[in-house]
Short mmCIF file of N, CA and C in Angstrom, two decimals:
data_model
loop_
_atom_site.label_atom_id
_atom_site.label_comp_id
_atom_site.label_asym_id
_atom_site.label_seq_id
_atom_site.Cartn_x
_atom_site.Cartn_y
_atom_site.Cartn_z
N MET U 651 0.92 -1.19 -0.05
CA MET U 651 -0.10 0.00 0.06
C MET U 651 0.94 1.40 -0.10
N GLY U 652 1.86 1.12 0.87
CA GLY U 652 2.67 2.53 0.87
C GLY U 652 2.35 3.80 1.55
N TRP U 653 2.93 4.52 1.90
CA TRP U 653 2.51 5.86 2.65
C TRP U 653 1.57 6.69 1.85
N GLN U 654 0.62 7.33 2.46
CA GLN U 654 -0.44 8.20 1.71
C GLN U 654 -0.33 9.56 2.68
N THR U 655 -0.31 10.80 2.01
CA THR U 655 -0.38 11.74 2.69
C THR U 655 -1.76 12.52 2.76
N ARG U 656 -2.47 12.58 3.69
CA ARG U 656 -3.88 13.18 3.92
C ARG U 656 -3.94 14.65 3.77
N SER U 657 -2.81 15.43 4.49
CA SER U 657 -2.67 16.86 4.57
C SER U 657 -1.37 17.21 4.85
N THR U 658 -0.99 18.40 4.71
CA THR U 658 0.32 18.97 4.90
C THR U 658 0.28 20.34 5.46
N ARG U 659 1.12 20.58 6.41
CA ARG U 659 1.04 22.17 6.92
C ARG U 659 2.54 22.25 7.47
N VAL U 660 2.93 23.69 6.86
CA VAL U 660 4.36 24.08 7.16
C VAL U 660 4.25 24.65 8.70
N THR U 661 5.38 24.16 9.53
CA THR U 661 5.11 24.65 10.76
C THR U 661 6.50 25.60 11.12
N TYR U 662 7.46 25.69 10.15
CA TYR U 662 8.54 26.60 10.24
C TYR U 662 9.26 26.60 9.11
N GLU U 663 9.91 27.86 8.50
CA GLU U 663 10.67 27.71 7.33
C GLU U 663 11.49 28.83 7.64
N ASN U 664 12.69 28.97 6.89
CA ASN U 664 13.75 29.94 6.81
C ASN U 664 14.30 29.63 5.50
N PRO U 665 15.39 30.44 4.92
CA PRO U 665 15.90 30.44 3.90
C PRO U 665 16.72 29.22 3.53
N TRP U 666 16.78 28.35 4.56
CA TRP U 666 17.68 27.06 4.22
C TRP U 666 16.82 25.81 4.48
N ILE U 667 15.80 25.73 5.22
CA ILE U 667 15.14 24.75 5.73
C ILE U 667 13.58 24.98 5.66
N ARG U 668 12.66 23.89 5.58
CA ARG U 668 11.30 24.16 5.83
C ARG U 668 10.95 22.71 6.64
N VAL U 669 10.11 22.97 7.48
CA VAL U 669 9.66 21.79 8.42
C VAL U 669 8.07 21.88 8.22
N ARG U 670 7.70 20.68 7.96
CA ARG U 670 6.20 20.35 7.83
C ARG U 670 5.64 19.11 8.60
N GLU U 671 4.61 19.32 8.89
CA GLU U 671 3.91 18.10 9.44
C GLU U 671 2.89 17.62 8.73
N ASP U 672 2.92 16.45 8.47
CA ASP U 672 1.91 15.69 7.56
C ASP U 672 0.91 14.77 8.24
N GLU U 673 -0.35 14.82 7.92
CA GLU U 673 -1.03 13.82 8.52
C GLU U 673 -1.08 12.68 7.42
N VAL U 674 -0.81 11.51 7.86
CA VAL U 674 -0.54 10.20 7.07
C VAL U 674 -1.47 9.03 7.26
N VAL U 675 -1.42 8.39 6.21
CA VAL U 675 -1.98 6.89 6.39
C VAL U 675 -0.55 5.93 6.31
N ARG U 676 -0.36 5.39 7.12
CA ARG U 676 0.91 4.40 7.17
C ARG U 676 0.71 3.22 6.39
N PRO U 677 1.77 2.60 6.11
CA PRO U 677 1.72 1.34 5.25
C PRO U 677 0.80 0.21 5.80
N ASP U 678 0.54 0.16 7.04
CA ASP U 678 -0.21 -0.89 7.83
C ASP U 678 -1.84 -0.28 7.81
N GLY U 679 -1.90 0.86 7.32
CA GLY U 679 -3.47 1.55 7.10
C GLY U 679 -3.87 2.22 8.36
N GLY U 680 -2.79 2.24 9.46
CA GLY U 680 -3.11 3.16 10.44
C GLY U 680 -2.86 4.48 10.11
N HIS U 681 -3.56 5.66 10.90
CA HIS U 681 -3.43 6.97 10.77
C HIS U 681 -2.34 7.55 11.83
N GLY U 682 -1.58 8.64 11.43
CA GLY U 682 -0.64 9.17 12.32
C GLY U 682 -0.13 10.62 11.54
N ILE U 683 0.91 11.17 12.24
CA ILE U 683 1.63 12.32 11.88
C ILE U 683 2.93 12.11 11.36
N TYR U 684 3.56 12.82 10.47
CA TYR U 684 5.02 12.52 10.30
C TYR U 684 5.59 14.09 10.19
N GLY U 685 6.54 14.25 11.00
CA GLY U 685 7.31 15.36 10.83
C GLY U 685 8.52 15.40 9.57
N VAL U 686 8.48 16.35 8.89
CA VAL U 686 9.62 16.23 7.70
C VAL U 686 10.39 17.52 7.81
N VAL U 687 11.67 17.48 7.66
CA VAL U 687 12.81 18.49 7.39
C VAL U 687 12.90 18.47 6.08
N GLU U 688 12.73 19.61 5.21
CA GLU U 688 13.26 19.74 3.83
C GLU U 688 14.28 20.76 3.88
N LEU U 689 15.37 20.25 3.04
CA LEU U 689 16.60 21.43 2.76
C LEU U 689 16.07 21.98 1.59
N ARG U 690 16.27 23.37 1.70
CA ARG U 690 15.90 24.18 0.34
C ARG U 690 16.58 23.90 -0.76
N HIS U 691 17.84 23.36 -0.67
CA HIS U 691 18.91 22.96 -1.80
C HIS U 691 19.61 21.89 -1.42
N PRO U 692 19.99 21.32 -2.54
CA PRO U 692 20.75 19.97 -2.16
C PRO U 692 22.11 20.17 -1.79
N ALA U 693 22.66 19.43 -0.97
CA ALA U 693 24.24 19.67 -0.50
C ALA U 693 25.16 18.81 -1.54
N VAL U 694 26.35 19.42 -1.31
CA VAL U 694 27.46 18.80 -1.77
C VAL U 694 28.52 18.48 -0.85
N PHE U 695 29.39 17.41 -1.22
CA PHE U 695 30.45 16.88 -0.38
C PHE U 695 31.58 16.76 -1.29
N VAL U 696 32.92 17.28 -0.74
CA VAL U 696 33.90 17.19 -1.65
C VAL U 696 35.12 16.51 -0.85
N VAL U 697 35.52 15.23 -1.46
CA VAL U 697 36.66 14.48 -1.04
C VAL U 697 37.91 15.00 -1.76
N ALA U 698 38.61 15.95 -1.31
CA ALA U 698 39.76 16.42 -1.92
C ALA U 698 41.10 15.64 -1.79
N LEU U 699 41.61 15.29 -2.60
CA LEU U 699 42.85 14.26 -2.56
C LEU U 699 43.94 15.04 -2.94
N ASP U 700 45.18 15.04 -2.24
CA ASP U 700 46.60 15.54 -2.80
C ASP U 700 47.02 14.54 -3.64
N GLU U 701 48.27 14.79 -4.10
CA GLU U 701 49.01 13.73 -5.08
C GLU U 701 49.31 12.58 -4.14
N ASP U 702 49.40 12.57 -2.91
CA ASP U 702 49.76 11.30 -1.89
C ASP U 702 48.52 10.67 -1.73
N GLU U 703 47.44 11.09 -2.47
CA GLU U 703 46.03 10.33 -1.99
C GLU U 703 45.58 10.59 -0.56
N ARG U 704 45.96 11.58 0.03
CA ARG U 704 45.61 12.02 1.38
C ARG U 704 44.45 12.95 1.06
N VAL U 705 43.36 12.85 2.06
CA VAL U 705 42.18 13.67 2.07
C VAL U 705 42.33 14.71 2.81
N LEU U 706 41.72 16.00 2.47
CA LEU U 706 41.68 17.02 3.25
C LEU U 706 40.60 17.04 4.25
N LEU U 707 40.76 17.05 5.51
CA LEU U 707 39.60 17.11 6.49
C LEU U 707 39.59 18.63 7.15
N VAL U 708 38.45 19.07 7.44
CA VAL U 708 38.27 20.24 8.08
C VAL U 708 37.67 20.19 9.56
N GLU U 709 38.14 20.82 10.46
CA GLU U 709 37.55 20.57 11.93
C GLU U 709 36.58 21.88 12.06
N VAL U 710 35.26 21.50 12.27
CA VAL U 710 34.17 22.64 12.09
C VAL U 710 33.52 22.62 13.68
N ASP U 711 33.39 23.80 14.01
CA ASP U 711 32.76 23.95 15.44
C ASP U 711 31.33 24.22 15.06
N ARG U 712 30.68 23.09 15.09
CA ARG U 712 29.29 22.97 14.77
C ARG U 712 28.33 23.43 16.16
N TYR U 713 27.32 24.07 15.88
CA TYR U 713 26.45 24.61 16.90
C TYR U 713 25.88 23.48 17.62
N THR U 714 25.62 22.53 16.77
CA THR U 714 24.80 21.42 17.32
C THR U 714 25.48 20.26 18.21
N VAL U 715 26.75 19.90 17.62
CA VAL U 715 27.47 18.85 18.17
C VAL U 715 28.90 19.26 18.70
N GLY U 716 29.35 20.53 18.58
CA GLY U 716 30.79 21.07 18.95
C GLY U 716 31.70 20.71 17.63
N ALA U 717 32.87 20.36 18.04
CA ALA U 717 33.89 20.09 17.15
C ALA U 717 33.80 18.85 16.42
N SER U 718 33.97 18.93 14.93
CA SER U 718 33.66 17.87 14.22
C SER U 718 34.63 17.82 12.99
N TRP U 719 35.33 16.63 12.81
CA TRP U 719 36.12 16.48 11.63
C TRP U 719 35.26 16.14 10.63
N GLU U 720 35.26 16.78 9.23
CA GLU U 720 34.51 16.51 8.12
C GLU U 720 35.21 16.75 6.92
N VAL U 721 34.79 16.12 5.72
CA VAL U 721 35.22 16.54 4.41
C VAL U 721 34.57 17.96 4.19
N VAL U 722 35.23 18.65 3.13
CA VAL U 722 34.74 19.93 2.75
C VAL U 722 33.07 19.67 2.31
N ALA U 723 32.32 20.56 2.78
CA ALA U 723 30.68 20.42 2.15
C ALA U 723 29.83 21.68 2.33
N GLY U 724 28.75 21.61 1.87
CA GLY U 724 28.03 22.96 2.06
C GLY U 724 26.85 22.64 1.10
N GLY U 725 25.86 23.66 1.19
CA GLY U 725 24.68 23.93 0.32
C GLY U 725 24.85 24.24 -0.86
N SER U 726 24.06 23.83 -1.85
CA SER U 726 24.43 24.30 -3.41
C SER U 726 23.80 25.48 -3.68
N ASP U 727 22.69 26.19 -2.78
CA ASP U 727 22.36 27.64 -3.08
C ASP U 727 21.80 27.74 -4.35
N GLY U 728 21.10 26.59 -4.90
CA GLY U 728 20.73 26.44 -6.19
C GLY U 728 21.43 26.42 -7.39
N GLU U 729 22.66 26.30 -7.01
CA GLU U 729 23.69 26.20 -8.43
C GLU U 729 23.78 24.71 -8.82
N PRO U 730 24.18 24.45 -9.77
CA PRO U 730 24.41 23.03 -10.29
C PRO U 730 25.34 22.52 -9.18
N ALA U 731 25.34 21.14 -8.99
CA ALA U 731 26.06 20.42 -8.04
C ALA U 731 27.65 20.80 -8.10
N GLU U 732 28.16 20.55 -9.30
CA GLU U 732 29.61 20.68 -9.38
C GLU U 732 30.13 22.14 -9.11
N VAL U 733 29.27 23.04 -9.70
CA VAL U 733 29.74 24.63 -9.38
C VAL U 733 29.54 24.70 -8.01
N ALA U 734 28.57 24.12 -7.34
CA ALA U 734 28.65 24.57 -5.72
C ALA U 734 29.93 23.75 -5.04
N ALA U 735 30.07 22.55 -5.62
CA ALA U 735 31.17 21.93 -5.11
C ALA U 735 32.62 22.73 -5.22
N ARG U 736 32.79 23.04 -6.49
CA ARG U 736 33.92 24.06 -6.54
C ARG U 736 34.11 25.33 -5.61
N ARG U 737 32.79 25.86 -5.53
CA ARG U 737 32.83 27.02 -4.71
C ARG U 737 33.08 26.71 -3.24
N GLU U 738 32.55 25.59 -2.68
CA GLU U 738 32.80 25.10 -1.30
C GLU U 738 34.13 24.76 -1.12
N LEU U 739 34.91 24.25 -1.94
CA LEU U 739 36.38 23.80 -1.99
C LEU U 739 37.12 25.13 -1.86
N LEU U 740 36.92 26.05 -2.82
CA LEU U 740 37.44 27.48 -2.65
C LEU U 740 37.26 28.20 -1.29
N GLU U 741 35.84 28.33 -0.94
CA GLU U 741 35.75 29.07 0.09
C GLU U 741 36.42 28.62 1.41
N GLU U 742 36.31 27.06 1.62
CA GLU U 742 36.82 26.55 3.02
C GLU U 742 38.18 26.15 3.07
N THR U 743 38.73 26.19 1.77
CA THR U 743 40.25 25.73 1.74
C THR U 743 41.06 26.67 0.85
N GLY U 744 40.68 27.53 0.25
CA GLY U 744 41.33 28.30 -0.88
C GLY U 744 41.97 27.69 -1.97
N LEU U 745 41.61 26.34 -2.22
CA LEU U 745 41.96 25.41 -3.28
C LEU U 745 40.99 25.26 -4.55
N GLU U 746 41.53 25.11 -5.76
CA GLU U 746 40.87 24.64 -6.76
C GLU U 746 41.39 23.32 -7.17
N ALA U 747 40.56 22.66 -8.11
CA ALA U 747 40.96 21.30 -8.44
C ALA U 747 41.11 21.28 -10.19
N ASP U 748 41.90 20.57 -10.68
CA ASP U 748 41.62 20.28 -12.08
C ASP U 748 40.62 19.19 -12.63
N GLU U 749 40.67 18.16 -11.65
CA GLU U 749 39.76 16.99 -11.83
C GLU U 749 38.77 17.03 -11.02
N TRP U 750 37.44 16.79 -11.55
CA TRP U 750 36.13 16.48 -10.54
C TRP U 750 35.40 15.23 -11.08
N ILE U 751 35.11 14.55 -10.16
CA ILE U 751 34.29 13.35 -10.58
C ILE U 751 33.42 13.14 -9.42
N ALA U 752 32.18 13.06 -10.12
CA ALA U 752 30.94 12.83 -9.32
C ALA U 752 30.96 11.26 -8.73
N VAL U 753 31.11 10.88 -7.64
CA VAL U 753 31.25 9.50 -7.21
C VAL U 753 30.00 8.90 -6.40
N GLY U 754 28.98 9.73 -6.40
CA GLY U 754 27.85 9.24 -5.70
C GLY U 754 26.73 10.10 -5.35
N ARG U 755 25.57 9.66 -4.95
CA ARG U 755 24.38 10.50 -4.54
C ARG U 755 23.98 9.86 -3.19
N MET U 756 23.51 10.68 -2.29
CA MET U 756 22.94 10.12 -1.10
C MET U 756 21.90 11.05 -0.60
N ASP U 757 21.17 10.55 0.22
CA ASP U 757 20.12 11.30 1.14
C ASP U 757 20.43 11.18 2.47
N ALA U 758 20.50 12.44 3.09
CA ALA U 758 20.79 12.40 4.46
C ALA U 758 19.42 12.43 5.39
N LEU U 759 19.68 11.57 6.51
CA LEU U 759 18.45 11.32 7.53
C LEU U 759 17.31 10.93 6.86
N ASN U 760 17.08 10.05 5.76
CA ASN U 760 16.00 10.15 4.94
C ASN U 760 14.83 9.52 5.73
N GLY U 761 14.94 9.24 6.99
CA GLY U 761 13.74 8.93 7.72
C GLY U 761 12.87 9.98 8.19
N ILE U 762 13.51 11.31 8.25
CA ILE U 762 12.90 12.34 8.74
C ILE U 762 13.28 13.64 7.66
N CYS U 763 13.99 13.56 6.66
CA CYS U 763 14.46 14.73 5.91
C CYS U 763 14.41 14.42 4.40
N VAL U 764 14.08 15.48 3.66
CA VAL U 764 14.35 15.46 2.34
C VAL U 764 15.64 16.28 2.02
N ALA U 765 16.69 15.70 1.96
CA ALA U 765 17.97 16.29 2.01
C ALA U 765 18.90 15.52 0.80
N PRO U 766 18.80 15.73 -0.45
CA PRO U 766 19.70 15.07 -1.45
C PRO U 766 20.97 15.70 -1.42
N GLU U 767 22.03 14.74 -1.60
CA GLU U 767 23.53 15.19 -1.52
C GLU U 767 24.07 14.40 -2.78
N THR U 768 25.29 15.26 -3.34
CA THR U 768 25.97 14.71 -4.35
C THR U 768 27.60 14.64 -3.96
N VAL U 769 28.36 13.76 -4.03
CA VAL U 769 29.60 13.61 -3.49
C VAL U 769 30.54 13.74 -4.65
N PHE U 770 31.63 14.39 -4.67
CA PHE U 770 32.70 14.64 -5.55
C PHE U 770 34.14 14.34 -5.09
N LEU U 771 34.85 13.76 -6.06
CA LEU U 771 36.25 13.59 -5.79
C LEU U 771 36.75 14.59 -6.55
N ALA U 772 37.77 15.30 -5.91
CA ALA U 772 38.52 16.38 -6.39
C ALA U 772 40.06 16.02 -6.29
N ARG U 773 40.67 16.37 -7.47
CA ARG U 773 42.12 16.03 -7.56
C ARG U 773 42.78 17.10 -8.37
N GLY U 774 44.14 17.13 -8.40
CA GLY U 774 44.95 18.16 -9.11
C GLY U 774 44.54 19.45 -8.28
N LEU U 775 44.94 19.59 -7.06
CA LEU U 775 44.49 20.63 -6.36
C LEU U 775 45.72 21.66 -6.21
N ARG U 776 45.47 22.88 -6.04
CA ARG U 776 46.26 23.96 -6.26
C ARG U 776 45.72 25.22 -5.46
N HIS U 777 46.52 25.88 -4.53
CA HIS U 777 46.13 26.79 -3.62
C HIS U 777 46.15 28.01 -4.59
N VAL U 778 44.98 28.85 -4.51
CA VAL U 778 44.65 29.97 -5.23
C VAL U 778 44.00 31.21 -4.45
N ALA U 779 43.72 30.90 -3.21
CA ALA U 779 43.13 32.11 -2.51
C ALA U 779 43.35 31.79 -1.10
N ASP U 780 43.15 32.98 -0.36
CA ASP U 780 43.09 32.75 1.20
C ASP U 780 41.68 32.67 1.57
N ALA U 781 41.55 31.57 2.43
CA ALA U 781 40.09 31.41 3.04
C ALA U 781 40.00 31.55 4.22
N ASP U 782 40.67 32.34 4.90
CA ASP U 782 40.61 32.64 6.53
C ASP U 782 39.20 33.22 6.84
N ALA U 783 38.79 34.27 6.11
CA ALA U 783 37.58 35.10 6.36
C ALA U 783 36.36 34.10 6.21
N HIS U 784 36.24 33.25 5.24
CA HIS U 784 35.24 32.45 5.21
C HIS U 784 35.23 31.22 6.20
N ARG U 785 36.50 30.63 6.51
CA ARG U 785 36.58 29.68 7.40
C ARG U 785 36.06 30.12 8.75
N ALA U 786 36.52 31.34 9.21
CA ALA U 786 36.07 31.99 10.39
C ALA U 786 34.44 32.11 10.41
N GLU U 787 33.88 32.34 9.45
CA GLU U 787 32.45 32.58 9.47
C GLU U 787 31.82 31.04 9.55
N GLU U 788 32.44 30.05 8.91
CA GLU U 788 31.84 28.80 8.93
C GLU U 788 32.10 28.09 10.24
N GLY U 789 32.99 28.58 11.09
CA GLY U 789 33.59 27.87 12.36
C GLY U 789 34.56 26.72 12.00
N ILE U 790 35.09 27.09 10.94
CA ILE U 790 36.52 26.11 10.62
C ILE U 790 37.45 26.44 11.41
N THR U 791 38.06 25.73 12.13
CA THR U 791 39.19 25.79 13.25
C THR U 791 40.29 25.45 12.61
N ARG U 792 40.43 24.53 11.88
CA ARG U 792 41.71 23.80 11.33
C ARG U 792 41.56 22.87 10.29
N SER U 793 42.62 22.33 9.74
CA SER U 793 42.53 21.28 8.57
C SER U 793 43.59 20.49 8.67
N ARG U 794 43.51 19.23 8.30
CA ARG U 794 44.58 18.37 8.16
C ARG U 794 44.52 17.46 6.97
N TRP U 795 45.61 17.24 6.47
CA TRP U 795 45.64 16.00 5.40
C TRP U 795 46.03 14.58 6.06
N VAL U 796 45.10 13.73 5.55
CA VAL U 796 45.04 12.44 6.19
C VAL U 796 44.94 11.42 5.19
N ALA U 797 45.45 10.21 5.18
CA ALA U 797 45.46 9.02 4.22
C ALA U 797 44.15 8.83 4.27
N ILE U 798 43.57 8.43 3.19
CA ILE U 798 42.00 8.00 3.10
C ILE U 798 41.71 6.97 4.21
N ARG U 799 42.74 5.82 4.21
CA ARG U 799 42.45 4.76 4.96
C ARG U 799 42.28 5.15 6.37
N ASP U 800 43.31 6.24 6.70
CA ASP U 800 43.31 6.58 8.15
C ASP U 800 42.01 7.31 8.39
N ALA U 801 41.64 8.21 7.54
CA ALA U 801 40.37 8.92 7.63
C ALA U 801 39.17 7.89 8.01
N LEU U 802 39.19 6.80 7.33
CA LEU U 802 38.09 5.78 7.54
C LEU U 802 38.33 5.27 8.81
N ARG U 803 39.67 5.12 9.23
CA ARG U 803 39.79 4.36 10.62
C ARG U 803 39.22 5.39 11.59
N MET U 804 39.37 6.81 11.54
CA MET U 804 38.91 7.67 12.50
C MET U 804 37.43 7.56 12.53
N THR U 805 36.62 6.86 11.86
CA THR U 805 35.25 6.62 11.91
C THR U 805 35.25 5.65 13.02
N ALA U 806 36.03 4.60 12.91
CA ALA U 806 35.77 3.49 14.10
C ALA U 806 36.31 3.88 15.34
N THR U 807 37.01 4.92 15.51
CA THR U 807 37.55 5.39 16.74
C THR U 807 36.81 6.42 17.37
N GLY U 808 35.83 7.04 16.62
CA GLY U 808 35.04 8.15 17.06
C GLY U 808 35.72 9.40 17.06
N LYS U 809 36.68 9.57 16.19
CA LYS U 809 37.19 10.84 15.96
C LYS U 809 36.79 11.59 14.77
N LEU U 810 36.06 10.84 13.86
CA LEU U 810 35.40 11.45 12.84
C LEU U 810 33.83 10.79 12.92
N THR U 811 32.86 11.50 13.11
CA THR U 811 31.62 11.06 13.47
C THR U 811 30.51 11.61 12.62
N ASP U 812 30.66 12.49 11.61
CA ASP U 812 29.78 13.07 10.71
C ASP U 812 29.45 11.93 9.74
N GLY U 813 28.18 11.70 9.78
CA GLY U 813 27.62 10.46 8.81
C GLY U 813 27.76 10.85 7.56
N GLU U 814 27.65 11.96 7.05
CA GLU U 814 27.82 12.24 5.60
C GLU U 814 29.01 12.16 5.10
N SER U 815 30.06 12.77 5.92
CA SER U 815 31.43 12.81 5.57
C SER U 815 31.85 11.25 5.61
N ILE U 816 31.36 10.42 6.46
CA ILE U 816 31.88 8.93 6.51
C ILE U 816 31.31 8.30 5.13
N ALA U 817 30.08 8.60 4.77
CA ALA U 817 29.62 8.10 3.48
C ALA U 817 30.26 8.58 2.37
N ALA U 818 30.56 9.91 2.32
CA ALA U 818 31.37 10.44 1.22
C ALA U 818 32.82 9.72 1.10
N LEU U 819 33.70 9.60 2.24
CA LEU U 819 34.75 8.85 2.30
C LEU U 819 34.59 7.52 1.67
N ALA U 820 33.61 6.90 2.10
CA ALA U 820 33.45 5.33 1.64
C ALA U 820 33.07 5.43 0.08
N MET U 821 32.20 6.38 -0.29
CA MET U 821 32.10 6.41 -1.68
C MET U 821 33.45 6.75 -2.72
N ALA U 822 34.26 7.50 -2.10
CA ALA U 822 35.45 7.94 -2.69
C ALA U 822 36.42 6.77 -2.75
N ALA U 823 36.47 5.96 -1.56
CA ALA U 823 37.22 4.95 -1.47
C ALA U 823 37.03 3.75 -2.30
N VAL U 824 35.58 3.66 -2.58
CA VAL U 824 35.01 2.53 -3.46
C VAL U 824 35.51 2.95 -4.82
N HIS U 825 35.28 4.18 -5.23
CA HIS U 825 35.76 4.51 -6.65
C HIS U 825 37.17 4.55 -6.89
N LEU U 826 37.95 4.71 -5.85
CA LEU U 826 39.52 4.51 -5.94
C LEU U 826 40.15 3.15 -5.77
N GLY U 827 38.90 2.18 -5.56
CA GLY U 827 39.48 0.69 -5.55
C GLY U 827 40.27 0.67 -4.04
N LYS U 828 39.95 1.12 -3.05
CA LYS U 828 40.50 1.07 -1.70
C LYS U 828 39.45 0.17 -0.77
N LEU U 829 38.40 -0.13 -1.36
CA LEU U 829 37.29 -0.86 -0.50
C LEU U 829 37.01 -1.86 -1.55
#
Protein backbone atom coordinates (compact mmCIF):
# COMPACT_ATOMS: atom_id res chain seq x y z
CA MET A 1 0.00 0.00 0.00
CA GLY A 2 2.72 2.51 0.87
CA TRP A 3 2.44 5.84 2.63
CA GLN A 4 -0.40 8.24 1.82
CA THR A 5 -0.40 11.93 2.70
CA ARG A 6 -3.79 13.23 3.81
CA SER A 7 -2.74 16.83 4.55
CA THR A 8 0.38 18.94 4.99
CA ARG A 9 1.08 22.08 6.98
CA VAL A 10 4.30 24.05 7.18
CA THR A 11 5.27 24.58 10.81
CA TYR A 12 8.51 26.54 10.27
CA GLU A 13 10.64 27.84 7.42
CA ASN A 14 13.70 29.98 6.79
CA PRO A 15 16.00 30.46 3.78
CA TRP A 16 17.71 27.07 4.39
CA ILE A 17 15.04 24.67 5.65
CA ARG A 18 11.33 24.07 5.81
CA VAL A 19 9.67 21.90 8.46
CA ARG A 20 6.29 20.40 7.77
CA GLU A 21 3.87 18.13 9.58
CA ASP A 22 1.94 15.66 7.46
CA GLU A 23 -1.18 13.74 8.40
CA VAL A 24 -0.52 10.31 6.94
CA VAL A 25 -1.93 6.88 6.42
CA ARG A 26 0.86 4.43 7.28
CA PRO A 27 1.62 1.33 5.19
CA ASP A 28 -0.30 -0.74 7.77
CA GLY A 29 -3.43 1.41 7.22
CA GLY A 30 -3.15 3.25 10.53
CA HIS A 31 -3.36 7.02 10.76
CA GLY A 32 -0.65 9.26 12.19
CA ILE A 33 1.51 12.33 11.78
CA TYR A 34 4.96 12.59 10.27
CA GLY A 35 7.39 15.48 10.76
CA VAL A 36 9.62 16.22 7.77
CA VAL A 37 12.58 18.59 7.40
CA GLU A 38 13.18 19.73 3.81
CA LEU A 39 16.47 21.31 2.79
CA ARG A 40 15.84 24.20 0.41
CA HIS A 41 18.80 23.18 -1.77
CA PRO A 42 20.73 19.95 -2.21
CA ALA A 43 24.13 19.68 -0.52
CA VAL A 44 27.54 18.81 -1.94
CA PHE A 45 30.47 16.94 -0.39
CA VAL A 46 34.05 17.15 -1.65
CA VAL A 47 36.66 14.49 -1.00
CA ALA A 48 39.74 16.53 -1.94
CA LEU A 49 42.81 14.34 -2.55
CA ASP A 50 46.38 15.52 -2.88
CA GLU A 51 49.07 13.80 -4.99
CA ASP A 52 49.76 11.34 -2.12
CA GLU A 53 46.04 10.39 -2.01
CA ARG A 54 45.54 12.09 1.33
CA VAL A 55 42.13 13.60 1.96
CA LEU A 56 41.69 17.10 3.34
CA LEU A 57 39.59 17.18 6.50
CA VAL A 58 38.36 20.36 8.15
CA GLU A 59 37.46 20.70 11.80
CA VAL A 60 34.21 22.61 12.15
CA ASP A 61 32.80 24.01 15.37
CA ARG A 62 29.18 22.93 14.90
CA TYR A 63 26.47 24.62 16.92
CA THR A 64 24.71 21.27 17.37
CA VAL A 65 27.58 18.90 18.26
CA GLY A 66 30.71 20.99 18.84
CA ALA A 67 34.02 20.14 17.15
CA SER A 68 33.60 17.83 14.16
CA TRP A 69 36.12 16.55 11.58
CA GLU A 70 34.50 16.53 8.14
CA VAL A 71 35.19 16.61 4.44
CA VAL A 72 34.55 19.91 2.67
CA ALA A 73 30.80 20.36 2.22
CA GLY A 74 27.98 22.84 1.95
CA GLY A 75 24.69 23.78 0.37
CA SER A 76 24.33 24.22 -3.36
CA ASP A 77 22.37 27.48 -2.95
CA GLY A 78 20.49 26.59 -6.13
CA GLU A 79 23.65 26.17 -8.22
CA PRO A 80 24.43 23.03 -10.22
CA ALA A 81 26.14 20.51 -7.94
CA GLU A 82 29.63 20.72 -9.44
CA VAL A 83 29.58 24.53 -9.45
CA ALA A 84 28.61 24.47 -5.77
CA ALA A 85 31.30 21.89 -4.97
CA ARG A 86 33.97 24.05 -6.64
CA ARG A 87 32.74 27.08 -4.66
CA GLU A 88 32.75 25.21 -1.35
CA LEU A 89 36.28 23.89 -1.90
CA LEU A 90 37.53 27.39 -2.69
CA GLU A 91 35.69 29.06 0.20
CA GLU A 92 36.66 26.52 2.85
CA THR A 93 40.23 25.80 1.76
CA GLY A 94 41.43 28.32 -0.81
CA LEU A 95 41.96 25.40 -3.22
CA GLU A 96 40.86 24.73 -6.78
CA ALA A 97 40.98 21.34 -8.50
CA ASP A 98 41.67 20.32 -12.09
CA GLU A 99 39.74 17.05 -11.93
CA TRP A 100 36.17 16.63 -10.66
CA ILE A 101 34.43 13.27 -10.53
CA ALA A 102 30.91 12.76 -9.21
CA VAL A 103 31.26 9.52 -7.21
CA GLY A 104 27.79 9.19 -5.75
CA ARG A 105 24.53 10.56 -4.52
CA MET A 106 22.95 10.08 -1.11
CA ASP A 107 20.08 11.23 1.07
CA ALA A 108 20.75 12.50 4.58
CA LEU A 109 18.56 11.31 7.47
CA ASN A 110 16.04 9.95 4.99
CA GLY A 111 13.69 8.85 7.76
CA ILE A 112 12.91 12.48 8.63
CA CYS A 113 14.48 14.66 5.91
CA VAL A 114 14.32 15.47 2.24
CA ALA A 115 18.03 16.23 1.85
CA PRO A 116 19.65 15.08 -1.41
CA GLU A 117 23.45 15.25 -1.61
CA THR A 118 26.10 14.71 -4.27
CA VAL A 119 29.64 13.55 -3.52
CA PHE A 120 32.63 14.63 -5.60
CA LEU A 121 36.23 13.53 -5.75
CA ALA A 122 38.55 16.49 -6.45
CA ARG A 123 42.15 16.03 -7.64
CA GLY A 124 44.89 18.16 -9.12
CA LEU A 125 44.66 20.63 -6.25
CA ARG A 126 46.33 24.02 -6.17
CA HIS A 127 46.17 26.86 -3.68
CA VAL A 128 44.69 30.02 -5.23
CA ALA A 129 43.12 32.09 -2.44
CA ASP A 130 43.13 32.92 1.24
CA ALA A 131 40.16 31.23 2.86
CA ASP A 132 40.60 32.60 6.41
CA ALA A 133 37.61 34.98 6.38
CA HIS A 134 35.18 32.35 5.14
CA ARG A 135 36.65 29.68 7.43
CA ALA A 136 36.03 31.91 10.45
CA GLU A 137 32.44 32.56 9.36
CA GLU A 138 31.82 28.80 8.95
CA GLY A 139 33.47 27.91 12.27
CA ILE A 140 36.33 26.02 10.61
CA THR A 141 39.12 25.98 13.19
CA ARG A 142 41.77 23.91 11.40
CA SER A 143 42.42 21.42 8.65
CA ARG A 144 44.63 18.40 8.13
CA TRP A 145 45.66 15.99 5.42
CA VAL A 146 45.02 12.34 6.24
CA ALA A 147 45.51 9.16 4.22
CA ILE A 148 42.06 8.06 3.10
CA ARG A 149 42.44 4.74 4.96
CA ASP A 150 43.32 6.64 8.14
CA ALA A 151 40.31 8.91 7.66
CA LEU A 152 38.12 5.80 7.44
CA ARG A 153 39.80 4.41 10.57
CA MET A 154 38.94 7.68 12.36
CA THR A 155 35.29 6.69 11.93
CA ALA A 156 35.82 3.52 13.98
CA THR A 157 37.59 5.35 16.81
CA GLY A 158 35.01 8.12 17.12
CA LYS A 159 37.37 10.86 15.89
CA LEU A 160 35.28 11.38 12.74
CA THR A 161 31.56 11.03 13.47
CA ASP A 162 29.81 13.07 10.76
CA GLY A 163 27.69 10.48 8.95
CA GLU A 164 27.67 12.30 5.63
CA SER A 165 31.47 12.68 5.64
CA ILE A 166 31.79 8.97 6.46
CA ALA A 167 29.54 8.08 3.53
CA ALA A 168 31.40 10.47 1.21
CA LEU A 169 34.75 8.93 2.21
CA ALA A 170 33.37 5.43 1.61
CA MET A 171 32.07 6.41 -1.84
CA ALA A 172 35.44 7.90 -2.76
CA ALA A 173 37.30 4.84 -1.43
CA VAL A 174 35.11 2.52 -3.50
CA HIS A 175 35.70 4.67 -6.60
CA LEU A 176 39.47 4.56 -5.94
CA GLY A 177 39.44 0.78 -5.42
CA LYS A 178 40.44 1.12 -1.77
CA LEU A 179 37.43 -0.87 -0.47
